[in-house]
mmCIF file of C-alpha atoms in Angstrom:
data_model
loop_
_atom_site.group_PDB
_atom_site.id
_atom_site.type_symbol
_atom_site.label_atom_id
_atom_site.label_comp_id
_atom_site.label_asym_id
_atom_site.label_seq_id
_atom_site.Cartn_x
_atom_site.Cartn_y
_atom_site.Cartn_z
ATOM 1 C CA MET A 1 0.019 0.061 0.017
ATOM 2 C CA LEU A 2 1.213 3.420 -0.857
ATOM 3 C CA ALA A 3 1.791 5.979 1.853
ATOM 4 C CA PHE A 4 0.907 9.220 0.218
ATOM 5 C CA SER A 5 2.801 11.041 2.959
ATOM 6 C CA GLU A 6 5.865 9.961 1.098
ATOM 7 C CA PHE A 7 4.900 12.213 -1.802
ATOM 8 C CA PHE A 8 2.866 14.989 -0.233
ATOM 9 C CA TYR A 9 2.641 16.853 3.023
ATOM 10 C CA LEU A 10 -0.135 19.184 4.412
ATOM 11 C CA VAL A 11 0.241 22.733 5.618
ATOM 12 C CA HIS A 12 -2.491 24.204 7.806
ATOM 13 C CA ALA A 13 -4.142 27.010 5.828
ATOM 14 C CA GLY A 14 -6.964 28.026 8.186
ATOM 15 C CA GLN A 15 -9.837 26.260 9.823
ATOM 16 C CA GLY A 16 -10.619 23.080 7.999
ATOM 17 C CA ARG A 17 -8.334 23.873 5.064
ATOM 18 C CA TRP A 18 -4.833 22.552 4.210
ATOM 19 C CA THR A 19 -2.450 23.297 1.455
ATOM 20 C CA ILE A 20 -0.916 20.117 -0.197
ATOM 21 C CA LYS A 21 2.744 20.356 -1.182
ATOM 22 C CA HIS A 22 5.059 17.969 -3.045
ATOM 23 C CA ARG A 23 7.502 16.576 -0.467
ATOM 24 C CA ILE A 24 10.420 16.497 -2.881
ATOM 25 C CA THR A 25 10.020 19.812 -4.716
ATOM 26 C CA ASP A 26 8.050 21.705 -2.103
ATOM 27 C CA GLU A 27 5.770 23.002 -4.768
ATOM 28 C CA PRO A 28 2.080 23.383 -4.180
ATOM 29 C CA ALA A 29 0.086 20.411 -5.496
ATOM 30 C CA GLY A 30 -3.439 21.545 -4.383
ATOM 31 C CA ALA A 31 -5.588 21.989 -1.305
ATOM 32 C CA VAL A 32 -8.106 19.976 0.764
ATOM 33 C CA ALA A 33 -10.942 21.477 2.760
ATOM 34 C CA ARG A 34 -13.313 19.892 5.215
ATOM 35 C CA SER A 35 -16.903 20.064 4.037
ATOM 36 C CA ASP A 36 -20.315 18.756 5.175
ATOM 37 C CA THR A 37 -19.837 15.603 3.053
ATOM 38 C CA GLY A 38 -16.151 14.825 3.888
ATOM 39 C CA PHE A 39 -13.189 16.549 2.196
ATOM 40 C CA ALA A 40 -13.128 18.534 -1.025
ATOM 41 C CA LEU A 41 -9.888 18.288 -3.113
ATOM 42 C CA TYR A 42 -8.751 21.194 -5.276
ATOM 43 C CA ASP A 43 -5.915 21.172 -7.743
ATOM 44 C CA GLU A 44 -3.109 23.683 -7.781
ATOM 45 C CA HIS A 45 -5.303 25.985 -9.828
ATOM 46 C CA ASP A 46 -8.000 25.887 -7.108
ATOM 47 C CA HIS A 47 -10.433 23.870 -9.394
ATOM 48 C CA ILE A 48 -12.336 21.186 -7.533
ATOM 49 C CA VAL A 49 -11.194 17.680 -8.290
ATOM 50 C CA GLY A 50 -13.780 15.801 -6.145
ATOM 51 C CA ARG A 51 -15.140 15.132 -2.696
ATOM 52 C CA PHE A 52 -13.862 12.246 -0.538
ATOM 53 C CA ASP A 53 -14.599 10.499 2.674
ATOM 54 C CA THR A 54 -11.020 10.897 4.024
ATOM 55 C CA ILE A 55 -7.947 13.012 3.254
ATOM 56 C CA GLU A 56 -6.023 9.813 2.453
ATOM 57 C CA HIS A 57 -8.587 9.014 -0.401
ATOM 58 C CA ALA A 58 -8.189 12.584 -1.593
ATOM 59 C CA LEU A 59 -4.409 12.377 -1.683
ATOM 60 C CA GLY A 60 -4.727 9.071 -3.497
ATOM 61 C CA GLU A 61 -6.794 10.785 -6.245
ATOM 62 C CA LEU A 62 -4.263 13.616 -6.439
ATOM 63 C CA TYR A 63 -1.397 11.126 -6.728
ATOM 64 C CA ALA A 64 -3.179 9.362 -9.613
ATOM 65 C CA ALA A 65 -3.621 12.732 -11.333
ATOM 66 C CA VAL A 66 -0.037 13.821 -11.217
#
C-alpha cells in the first residue's frame, strides 16, 4: 500500500483547510478542505477535483492525477 505522505505533506491553511505540497520539490500540489460531506480536493489552480470521505482518499486521487 502506498503511503501518500511519502509524496505529499499538508500545511495548515486556516480552519478546516490545508495546502498540499510535493514533499520532494516543495511546490504546491493543491488543497483540501473539510466540507459537510467529507473533504473537497482542489488542484493547484483551485479547481475542484472531487469530494472524498477521507484526506487519504483525496491524496490518492491527487497522486493518480500527477
